[in-house]
Each structure stands twice: as C-alpha cells, then as structure tokens.
Tab-separated table of C-alpha atoms and ligand atoms in Angstrom:
chain	number	residue	atom	x	y	z
A	18	MET	CA	125.599	161.209	99.525
A	19	SER	CA	123.157	163.180	101.721
A	20	ASP	CA	122.109	166.775	100.991
A	21	ARG	CA	124.085	167.983	104.003
A	22	PRO	CA	127.018	170.153	102.856
A	23	PRO	CA	130.335	168.272	103.031
A	24	ARG	CA	132.458	168.712	106.144
A	25	LEU	CA	135.704	170.669	106.155
A	26	ALA	CA	138.019	167.660	105.698
A	27	THR	CA	136.031	166.695	102.588
A	28	LEU	CA	135.946	170.257	101.256
A	29	ALA	CA	139.744	170.421	101.622
A	30	VAL	CA	140.013	167.545	99.120
A	31	HIS	CA	137.053	168.195	96.824
A	32	GLY	CA	135.707	171.725	97.467
A	33	GLY	CA	134.968	173.713	94.316
A	34	ARG	CA	135.506	170.741	92.016
A	35	VAL	CA	132.925	170.072	89.351
A	36	PRO	CA	133.121	166.265	88.884
A	37	ALA	CA	132.886	164.888	85.363
A	38	THR	CA	133.533	161.424	83.988
A	39	GLY	CA	136.891	161.185	82.300
A	40	ASP	CA	138.451	164.043	84.292
A	41	PRO	CA	141.884	163.486	85.801
A	42	VAL	CA	141.680	162.936	89.567
A	43	VAL	CA	144.494	165.426	90.061
A	44	ALA	CA	143.842	168.833	88.510
A	45	PRO	CA	146.281	169.314	85.629
A	46	LEU	CA	148.817	172.104	85.909
A	47	VAL	CA	148.090	174.660	83.177
A	48	GLN	CA	151.281	176.673	83.242
A	49	SER	CA	150.379	178.743	80.179
A	50	VAL	CA	150.225	182.505	80.700
A	51	ASN	CA	148.446	183.066	77.403
A	52	PHE	CA	145.099	181.768	76.162
A	53	VAL	CA	143.595	181.906	72.673
A	54	GLU	CA	140.841	184.499	72.324
A	55	PRO	CA	137.938	184.753	69.885
A	56	VAL	CA	138.740	187.365	67.229
A	57	GLY	CA	136.935	190.659	67.775
A	58	SER	CA	135.994	190.031	71.436
A	59	ALA	CA	137.576	190.629	74.816
A	60	GLU	CA	135.064	188.415	76.571
A	61	GLY	CA	136.467	185.762	78.870
A	62	LEU	CA	139.995	187.071	78.537
A	63	ARG	CA	142.251	184.905	80.727
A	64	TYR	CA	145.593	185.994	82.143
A	65	PRO	CA	147.377	184.935	85.371
A	66	ARG	CA	147.576	188.513	86.648
A	67	TYR	CA	143.774	188.698	86.426
A	68	GLY	CA	143.392	185.707	88.769
A	69	ASN	CA	141.235	183.778	86.292
A	70	VAL	CA	143.442	181.018	84.869
A	71	PRO	CA	142.352	177.393	85.494
A	72	ASN	CA	144.600	176.574	88.483
A	73	ALA	CA	143.768	179.886	90.207
A	74	GLU	CA	140.024	179.455	89.714
A	75	GLN	CA	140.076	175.895	91.008
A	76	VAL	CA	141.905	176.700	94.246
A	77	GLN	CA	139.887	179.898	94.755
A	78	ARG	CA	136.629	177.927	94.695
A	79	ARG	CA	138.072	175.478	97.233
A	80	LEU	CA	139.238	178.244	99.560
A	81	ALA	CA	135.840	179.965	99.412
A	82	ALA	CA	134.228	176.645	100.385
A	83	LEU	CA	136.658	176.191	103.296
A	84	GLU	CA	135.976	179.687	104.642
A	85	GLY	CA	132.215	179.594	104.013
A	86	ALA	CA	132.648	182.673	101.789
A	87	GLU	CA	130.899	183.685	98.577
A	88	ALA	CA	134.281	184.070	96.885
A	89	ALA	CA	138.024	183.943	97.450
A	90	LEU	CA	141.043	185.268	95.611
A	91	VAL	CA	144.598	183.895	95.665
A	92	LEU	CA	147.388	186.452	95.507
A	93	GLY	CA	151.161	186.241	95.214
A	94	SER	CA	151.837	186.526	98.972
A	95	GLY	CA	150.170	187.178	102.285
A	96	MET	CA	151.444	190.765	102.122
A	97	GLY	CA	149.911	191.104	98.644
A	98	ALA	CA	146.620	189.869	100.104
A	99	LEU	CA	146.826	192.354	102.997
A	100	ALA	CA	147.730	195.282	100.742
A	101	CYS	CA	145.129	194.630	98.028
A	102	GLY	CA	142.511	193.473	100.547
A	103	MET	CA	142.788	196.700	102.550
A	104	LEU	CA	143.178	199.011	99.551
A	105	ALA	CA	139.913	197.625	98.178
A	106	LEU	CA	138.205	198.897	101.361
A	107	LEU	CA	139.948	202.189	102.076
A	108	ARG	CA	140.086	205.490	100.160
A	109	PRO	CA	142.151	208.654	100.773
A	110	GLY	CA	140.698	210.410	103.812
A	111	ASP	CA	139.601	207.140	105.441
A	112	HIS	CA	140.741	205.937	108.837
A	113	LEU	CA	141.708	202.370	109.758
A	114	LEU	CA	141.599	200.971	113.280
A	115	ALA	CA	144.043	198.089	113.601
A	116	SER	CA	145.067	195.831	116.442
A	117	GLU	CA	148.597	196.531	117.636
A	118	TRP	CA	149.198	192.764	117.997
A	119	ILE	CA	149.923	191.997	114.359
A	120	TYR	CA	152.633	190.642	112.078
A	121	GLY	CA	155.496	193.138	111.648
A	122	GLY	CA	154.966	193.351	107.874
A	123	ALA	CA	151.308	194.316	108.339
A	124	ARG	CA	152.354	196.898	110.889
A	125	ARG	CA	154.825	198.405	108.426
A	126	LEU	CA	152.238	198.413	105.631
A	127	PHE	CA	149.740	200.276	107.805
A	128	ALA	CA	152.169	202.635	109.558
A	129	GLU	CA	154.535	203.466	106.689
A	130	GLU	CA	152.694	202.907	103.394
A	131	PHE	CA	149.089	203.909	104.138
A	132	PRO	CA	149.567	207.442	105.559
A	133	PRO	CA	151.240	208.769	102.354
A	134	LEU	CA	148.167	207.454	100.480
A	135	GLY	CA	145.951	209.587	102.731
A	136	ILE	CA	144.807	206.660	104.888
A	137	ASP	CA	145.238	207.315	108.584
A	138	VAL	CA	145.837	204.346	110.879
A	139	THR	CA	145.508	203.985	114.657
A	140	LEU	CA	146.916	200.900	116.371
A	141	VAL	CA	144.931	199.824	119.425
A	142	ASP	CA	145.040	197.266	122.218
A	143	PRO	CA	142.626	194.705	120.734
A	144	THR	CA	141.219	193.159	123.918
A	145	GLY	CA	137.570	194.140	124.413
A	146	SER	CA	135.894	196.941	122.473
A	147	ARG	CA	136.808	199.886	124.750
A	148	GLU	CA	140.051	200.884	123.065
A	149	TRP	CA	138.590	200.449	119.584
A	150	ARG	CA	135.609	202.585	120.514
A	151	ARG	CA	137.822	205.270	122.084
A	152	HIS	CA	139.740	205.777	118.822
A	153	LEU	CA	136.720	205.650	116.546
A	154	ARG	CA	136.364	208.628	114.179
A	155	ARG	CA	133.762	209.759	111.709
A	156	GLU	CA	136.192	208.720	108.929
A	157	THR	CA	136.805	205.221	110.342
A	158	ARG	CA	135.946	202.636	107.678
A	159	ALA	CA	137.440	199.351	108.837
A	160	MET	CA	138.790	197.364	111.776
A	161	PHE	CA	141.676	194.939	111.319
A	162	LEU	CA	142.938	192.261	113.664
A	163	GLU	CA	144.879	189.016	113.764
A	164	SER	CA	143.683	186.040	115.755
A	165	PRO	CA	145.678	184.243	117.010
A	166	SER	CA	148.212	187.042	116.860
A	167	ASN	CA	151.780	186.824	115.598
A	168	PRO	CA	153.928	186.088	117.590
A	169	ALA	CA	152.326	186.015	121.053
A	170	CYS	CA	149.427	183.721	120.007
A	171	ARG	CA	146.792	185.899	121.723
A	172	VAL	CA	143.215	185.017	120.798
A	173	ILE	CA	140.945	188.017	120.276
A	174	ASP	CA	137.296	187.769	121.356
A	175	MET	CA	135.228	188.471	118.246
A	176	GLY	CA	131.941	189.097	120.119
A	177	PRO	CA	132.463	192.733	121.227
A	178	LEU	CA	134.302	193.650	118.018
A	179	ARG	CA	131.598	192.180	115.808
A	180	ARG	CA	128.966	194.206	117.681
A	181	LEU	CA	131.017	197.394	117.403
A	182	ALA	CA	131.753	196.919	113.698
A	183	SER	CA	128.165	196.141	112.750
A	184	GLY	CA	126.790	198.945	114.954
A	185	GLN	CA	129.094	201.489	113.331
A	186	GLY	CA	128.877	200.086	109.792
A	187	LEU	CA	132.603	199.234	109.672
A	188	ALA	CA	134.208	196.415	107.736
A	189	LEU	CA	135.713	193.839	110.107
A	190	VAL	CA	138.823	192.226	108.617
A	191	VAL	CA	140.561	189.270	110.265
A	192	ASP	CA	143.932	187.745	109.410
A	193	ALA	CA	143.473	184.127	110.531
A	194	THR	CA	146.808	182.829	109.213
A	195	PHE	CA	147.828	181.319	112.584
A	196	ALA	CA	144.591	179.336	112.913
A	197	SER	CA	143.793	178.101	109.385
A	198	PRO	CA	140.103	177.444	108.615
A	199	VAL	CA	140.368	174.127	110.454
A	200	ASN	CA	140.600	175.963	113.782
A	201	PHE	CA	138.885	179.304	113.142
A	202	ARG	CA	136.568	180.613	110.427
A	203	PRO	CA	136.166	184.347	111.107
A	204	LEU	CA	133.187	184.800	108.749
A	205	GLU	CA	131.155	182.557	111.080
A	206	HIS	CA	131.988	184.990	113.909
A	207	GLY	CA	130.860	188.190	112.218
A	208	ALA	CA	133.938	189.145	110.164
A	209	ASP	CA	133.321	190.557	106.687
A	210	VAL	CA	136.710	189.610	105.291
A	211	VAL	CA	139.235	186.894	106.087
A	212	ILE	CA	142.858	187.118	104.997
A	213	HIS	CA	145.587	184.473	105.061
A	214	SER	CA	149.201	184.114	104.264
A	215	ALA	CA	148.746	180.893	102.264
A	216	THR	CA	152.509	180.463	102.612
A	217	LYS	CA	151.758	179.061	106.074
A	218	TYR	CA	149.163	176.403	107.028
A	219	LEU	CA	147.066	176.492	103.841
A	220	ASN	CA	149.933	175.227	101.719
A	221	GLY	CA	151.750	173.737	104.681
A	222	HIS	CA	154.983	172.535	103.094
A	223	ASN	CA	157.248	175.595	103.122
A	224	ASP	CA	157.404	175.632	99.328
A	225	VAL	CA	154.792	178.162	98.169
A	226	LEU	CA	154.462	181.912	98.662
A	227	GLY	CA	150.824	182.990	98.503
A	228	GLY	CA	147.982	184.923	100.078
A	229	VAL	CA	144.196	184.669	100.226
A	230	VAL	CA	141.351	187.148	100.613
A	231	ALA	CA	137.806	185.811	101.090
A	232	GLY	CA	134.463	187.579	101.523
A	233	THR	CA	131.482	188.624	99.422
A	234	ALA	CA	131.701	188.192	95.647
A	235	SER	CA	131.481	191.962	95.037
A	236	TYR	CA	134.262	192.750	97.530
A	237	VAL	CA	136.522	189.981	96.179
A	238	GLU	CA	136.012	191.438	92.695
A	239	GLU	CA	137.272	194.810	94.007
A	240	VAL	CA	140.343	193.083	95.450
A	241	ARG	CA	140.896	191.374	92.102
A	242	GLN	CA	140.876	194.763	90.385
A	243	LYS	CA	143.581	195.955	92.826
A	244	MET	CA	145.582	192.775	92.284
A	245	MET	CA	145.487	193.282	88.518
A	246	VAL	CA	146.910	196.801	88.592
A	247	TRP	CA	149.302	196.364	91.524
A	248	GLY	CA	150.579	193.113	90.010
A	249	GLN	CA	150.109	190.889	93.062
A	250	ALA	CA	148.907	187.718	91.332
A	251	PRO	CA	150.319	184.217	91.850
A	252	ASP	CA	151.891	181.961	89.252
A	253	PRO	CA	149.746	178.971	88.077
A	254	PHE	CA	152.259	176.529	89.593
A	255	ALA	CA	151.906	178.209	93.009
A	256	CYS	CA	148.115	177.751	92.717
A	257	TRP	CA	148.553	174.104	91.768
A	258	LEU	CA	150.885	173.469	94.711
A	259	LEU	CA	148.529	175.313	97.051
A	260	GLU	CA	145.604	173.169	95.926
A	261	ARG	CA	147.664	170.043	96.509
A	262	GLY	CA	148.677	171.299	99.962
A	263	LEU	CA	145.056	172.034	100.899
A	264	LYS	CA	144.081	168.396	100.427
A	265	THR	CA	145.945	167.456	103.625
A	266	LEU	CA	145.095	170.631	105.572
A	267	ASP	CA	142.732	168.948	107.997
A	268	VAL	CA	145.017	166.030	108.912
A	269	ARG	CA	148.094	168.248	109.164
A	270	VAL	CA	146.435	170.804	111.410
A	271	GLU	CA	144.806	168.163	113.573
A	272	ARG	CA	148.260	166.624	114.261
A	273	GLN	CA	149.813	170.060	114.759
A	274	ASN	CA	147.100	170.949	117.293
A	275	ARG	CA	147.828	167.768	119.251
A	276	ASN	CA	151.615	168.153	119.087
A	277	ALA	CA	151.463	171.808	120.173
A	278	MET	CA	149.231	170.976	123.134
A	279	ALA	CA	151.645	168.244	124.269
A	280	ILE	CA	154.696	170.490	123.896
A	281	ALA	CA	153.058	173.477	125.629
A	282	THR	CA	152.005	171.267	128.543
A	283	TRP	CA	155.510	169.809	128.794
A	284	LEU	CA	157.177	173.242	128.663
A	285	ALA	CA	154.789	174.706	131.244
A	286	ALA	CA	155.844	172.067	133.782
A	287	ARG	CA	159.558	172.965	133.598
A	288	ALA	CA	161.335	175.232	136.047
A	289	ASP	CA	163.724	176.547	133.360
A	290	VAL	CA	160.801	177.836	131.270
A	291	ALA	CA	159.425	181.129	132.593
A	292	THR	CA	156.335	181.582	130.388
A	293	VAL	CA	154.449	179.559	127.783
A	294	HIS	CA	152.169	181.432	125.380
A	295	PHE	CA	149.528	178.944	124.230
A	296	ALA	CA	145.783	179.454	124.629
A	297	GLY	CA	145.245	175.704	125.004
A	298	LEU	CA	146.701	175.891	128.526
A	299	PRO	CA	143.922	176.463	131.122
A	300	ALA	CA	146.030	179.162	132.832
A	301	HIS	CA	146.343	181.241	129.642
A	302	PRO	CA	144.323	184.505	129.733
A	303	ASP	CA	142.618	183.683	126.402
A	304	HIS	CA	141.793	180.054	127.211
A	305	GLN	CA	138.030	180.551	127.590
A	306	VAL	CA	137.726	182.710	124.465
A	307	ALA	CA	139.777	180.220	122.449
A	308	LYS	CA	137.665	177.324	123.731
A	309	THR	CA	134.448	178.862	122.472
A	310	GLN	CA	135.735	180.581	119.333
A	311	MET	CA	138.133	178.006	117.921
A	312	ALA	CA	137.717	174.364	116.934
A	313	GLY	CA	141.326	173.668	117.987
A	314	PHE	CA	144.024	175.685	119.759
A	315	GLY	CA	146.433	175.645	116.820
A	316	GLY	CA	150.004	174.602	116.169
A	317	MET	CA	151.682	177.888	117.108
A	318	LEU	CA	153.096	178.579	120.557
A	319	ALA	CA	155.781	180.716	122.118
A	320	PHE	CA	157.884	180.518	125.254
A	321	GLU	CA	160.386	182.458	127.305
A	322	LEU	CA	163.193	180.825	129.269
A	323	ALA	CA	164.045	181.686	132.859
A	324	GLY	CA	167.609	182.399	131.632
A	325	GLY	CA	166.389	185.125	129.220
A	326	ALA	CA	167.887	185.993	125.833
A	327	ALA	CA	171.282	184.301	126.391
A	328	ALA	CA	169.619	181.009	127.364
A	329	ALA	CA	167.305	181.266	124.331
A	330	GLU	CA	170.235	181.650	121.951
A	331	ARG	CA	172.045	178.682	123.566
A	332	LEU	CA	168.936	176.540	123.182
A	333	LEU	CA	168.431	177.450	119.513
A	334	LYS	CA	172.039	176.465	118.769
A	335	ARG	CA	171.592	173.059	120.432
A	336	PHE	CA	168.547	171.808	118.563
A	337	ARG	CA	169.229	168.883	116.243
A	338	LEU	CA	165.764	168.244	114.794
A	339	ILE	CA	163.988	171.560	115.329
A	340	ARG	CA	165.281	174.223	112.968
A	341	ASN	CA	165.718	177.953	113.295
A	342	ALA	CA	163.815	179.561	110.396
A	343	PRO	CA	161.454	182.495	110.061
A	344	SER	CA	158.252	181.173	108.441
A	345	LEU	CA	155.586	178.932	109.997
A	346	GLY	CA	152.663	176.598	109.477
A	347	GLY	CA	154.537	173.856	107.629
A	348	VAL	CA	154.972	170.172	108.386
A	349	ASP	CA	158.466	170.803	109.813
A	350	THR	CA	158.847	172.114	113.360
A	351	ILE	CA	160.489	175.512	113.246
A	352	VAL	CA	161.505	178.065	115.858
A	353	SER	CA	162.408	181.693	115.432
A	354	GLU	CA	163.153	184.789	117.458
A	355	PRO	CA	160.728	187.549	116.394
A	356	ARG	CA	163.325	190.189	117.373
A	357	LEU	CA	165.417	189.011	114.402
A	358	THR	CA	162.603	188.142	111.960
A	359	SER	CA	158.919	189.138	111.933
A	360	HIS	CA	159.353	192.093	114.347
A	361	ALA	CA	162.941	193.133	113.548
A	362	HIS	CA	161.981	196.681	112.550
A	363	MET	CA	160.648	197.488	116.050
A	364	THR	CA	162.904	198.767	118.838
A	365	PRO	CA	163.571	196.450	121.826
A	366	ALA	CA	161.419	198.752	123.967
A	367	GLU	CA	158.526	198.639	121.483
A	368	ARG	CA	158.781	194.845	121.339
A	369	ALA	CA	158.875	194.536	125.120
A	370	ALA	CA	155.762	196.749	125.350
A	371	ALA	CA	154.058	194.472	122.816
A	372	GLY	CA	154.856	191.432	124.986
A	373	ILE	CA	157.799	190.205	122.877
A	374	PRO	CA	160.914	190.651	125.054
A	375	ASP	CA	164.343	189.555	123.816
A	376	GLY	CA	164.648	185.819	124.411
A	377	PHE	CA	161.049	185.211	123.248
A	378	ILE	CA	160.990	182.045	121.104
A	379	ARG	CA	158.143	181.410	118.654
A	380	MET	CA	157.535	177.788	117.723
A	381	SER	CA	155.618	176.488	114.730
A	382	VAL	CA	154.933	172.881	115.617
A	383	GLY	CA	155.069	170.381	112.760
A	384	ILE	CA	153.686	166.902	112.209
A	385	GLU	CA	156.707	164.905	113.454
A	386	ALA	CA	156.376	162.374	116.299
A	387	VAL	CA	155.900	164.584	119.332
A	388	GLU	CA	158.181	162.357	121.425
A	389	ASP	CA	161.093	163.224	119.099
A	390	LEU	CA	160.324	166.931	119.368
A	391	ILE	CA	160.176	166.787	123.169
A	392	GLU	CA	163.458	164.819	123.252
A	393	ASP	CA	165.083	167.541	121.148
A	394	LEU	CA	163.731	170.221	123.496
A	395	GLU	CA	164.841	168.296	126.571
A	396	ALA	CA	168.356	167.711	125.236
A	397	GLY	CA	168.629	171.374	124.308
A	398	LEU	CA	167.478	172.597	127.698
A	399	ARG	CA	169.580	170.137	129.691
B	11	PLP	C1	149.879	186.625	110.388
B	11	PLP	C2	150.598	186.896	109.101
B	11	PLP	N1	149.969	187.563	108.119
B	11	PLP	C3	150.583	187.828	106.950
B	11	PLP	C4	151.889	187.454	106.715
B	11	PLP	C5	152.547	187.782	105.404
B	11	PLP	O1	152.561	186.652	104.595
B	11	PLP	P1	153.624	186.387	103.404
B	11	PLP	O2	154.945	186.158	104.039
B	11	PLP	O3	153.042	185.206	102.704
B	11	PLP	O4	153.628	187.619	102.543
B	11	PLP	C6	152.577	186.740	107.703
B	11	PLP	C7	153.964	186.308	107.474
B	11	PLP	O5	154.652	185.839	108.343
B	11	PLP	C8	151.916	186.460	108.932
B	11	PLP	O6	152.531	185.792	109.912
C-alpha cells in the first residue's frame, strides 16, 4: 500500500485497527464489565463506564479516523454525547450561543437543564454571522449548531461562523448527525468539536443507541471524565454493534444520498406537494453552500403537502413499505411528523416560526430500491 492515508470507505472498515497475524478478522465481543487488576496498583484500570474497555477503544479509534480527529469517545446516546460534550466546555457563569434550528432534545437540554446550572443560553438564527455576533457576550464560551438541521435539513455555512469563533476564541461545536462523516466532516471546516447521535447513520440499522464526541485528545479526555461521573457510557455490545455498522457506512450513505436525490426530485415535480426541503435541489436556498461544504447532500429530506396536515396524516396511513417511526439514518425508509416526535414539546406557533408547520413530514431515506419507494409514495398520494 502507498503512504497516502486510507480513504474514508477504507477507514470505515479498518480505521484504528492494529493488524496482527492470528487476529480474528471480526473484533471479538468482550462483554465483561470487570477486568483483573495487578495487586497494589490502579494503573490501567478498565471499566465500561470509563470508556476504556476493548470494544469501546476499538470503535473510538475508528471514529476518530473517520472524523479526522485526534480522539473520539462513544457514549450511551446522542443526548449523552451532547450533555457531556457541552458540560466539558461550559462552567457556571458561561454563556452558550446555539442555533435555534436544532433537535428538540438538544433544545430542551440547553433551555431547561443548563440555566439551573448557571449556564445561560441564547438561541439564534444560524444563517450568517450577524445574529451570532449580535448576541455575543463577554461570558460567551461556545457556539453550537446542527448541519444539516433537524428536521428542516437546512445547511449552515461554516465559513462566517468559523471566522467568528476563531476571532473571539470560542469553541465551535457541530452536531453532524444528519450528514455522517461521509457527507460532512466539520473539523475540516473549522469546528473544534463534532458530535453525533450514533443511533442514526453511524450504526445505521436501528438497533443501537449511542453517541459520539470527537475533537482534540485533551478535550475528549474532559468529556470522558464527565461521562464517568454522569454515567453516560455505552455497553460493550453497543460498541461492537456500532463498529460492525460502521463497516458499511460509506456504501449505505452513498445509496441513501442517491435515493434521497431521486425522491426529492420526484416530489418537487408534483402539484400535490407544496414544498420539498432538500439542499440537493438547485432551487433550495442552501444548495450552493451544501455543494461546496458537503461531499453528498444526505439521505434526509422533508416535504409539505398542498393539502396540509390532514393530507399528511392520510398519506402516512396509506404507506405500505415506508413506515412511520421517529428515529432516522437507518437502512429502512422512515417518515415522521416532528410535531409528534422530535419537536413535540414546542407549541404549534413556535414550530411554525421555526419552519415546521403541522403537516410537515420528515423522511429518512433508506437503501431500498428507489423505484419501490417512489411507487409507495405515488400510491399513497393518489
Ligand atoms: C441531530 C440529533 N442530535 C442528537 C440526537 C439525540 O440522539 P439520541 O436519540 O441517540 O440520544 C438526535 C436524535 O434524534 C438528533 O436528531
């Protein structure tokens, strides 16, 4: 092999592995939660809650390679990753600037859990740097955003935000769950920290709950310390499954990108579809940003029907192949209404202001034959 670092598809299969003759090709599952220690020493103490058991370490090395990060940590859920990742950056008295276009759980964490800890949070319109700059305070320590955002699939231009964060000495944190590292690697665009719900594309099979934080080794160590005391670590089996899922990340996401583009194009041509939210469409407001910032437009899209909320509910009831379920990023095509799932805690008016009116359908496109998916959509809409 050449000295050139392996490409992403290769890293997804082999990243972080130290090859040795006689090793099993598939990493063994070490489900033990207890490891024998030398008497009279605490050195090298292993425990799943510390994030240092064999299956955790293996998948963490692979994830760091995929993100181009010094280190990565796997946690018990995406929310665990968000909570520990942000608490490792913020202290009482600090201020967080966060995009208002974020997953409902992140919004709750910031708006309801952080203020009682003495961490003030301002939610801002994330497009351009003006709004961020306007709300900047002397106590501001970090900026947080999602790209693409849940559920409206807006792509945030990293250029102005990277310049603002580095100029002001702020940590720039990006949740790139909707993209996966195949489509978007925030560290290459000036982010300091990347966070994922590994429950979604990274695992990709709707059978693991997990989260990831990646960044510098010293920062990831701080997150690990939070994970240890807040108890947000994953089980070894979840790490094993996640590592297995990662091996097919590149082929899954490549197919999902293609399927989503075909479905978005098909939906956009229909009179009974009022709006399609997908940055791969040339008419989408984020198309140019997505084209330069992302390697692919992703497998997530959303649409609104001309018949509004009643038509949306009728359509969801008619699907035969596509299923109504809240999560995303797996091999199965899934639709959901954010008003009932990810953004249920917001009022209808708040959702409408955030661009998520009732009747808004979010679609996580899977790896099925796209013709079958379009037939299901067509039969449902007919
Ligand atoms: C963008 C984003 N970040 C984080 C999370 C939280 O992840 P988890 O459900 O694994 O805790 C989600 C869940 O839907 C999400 O969509």
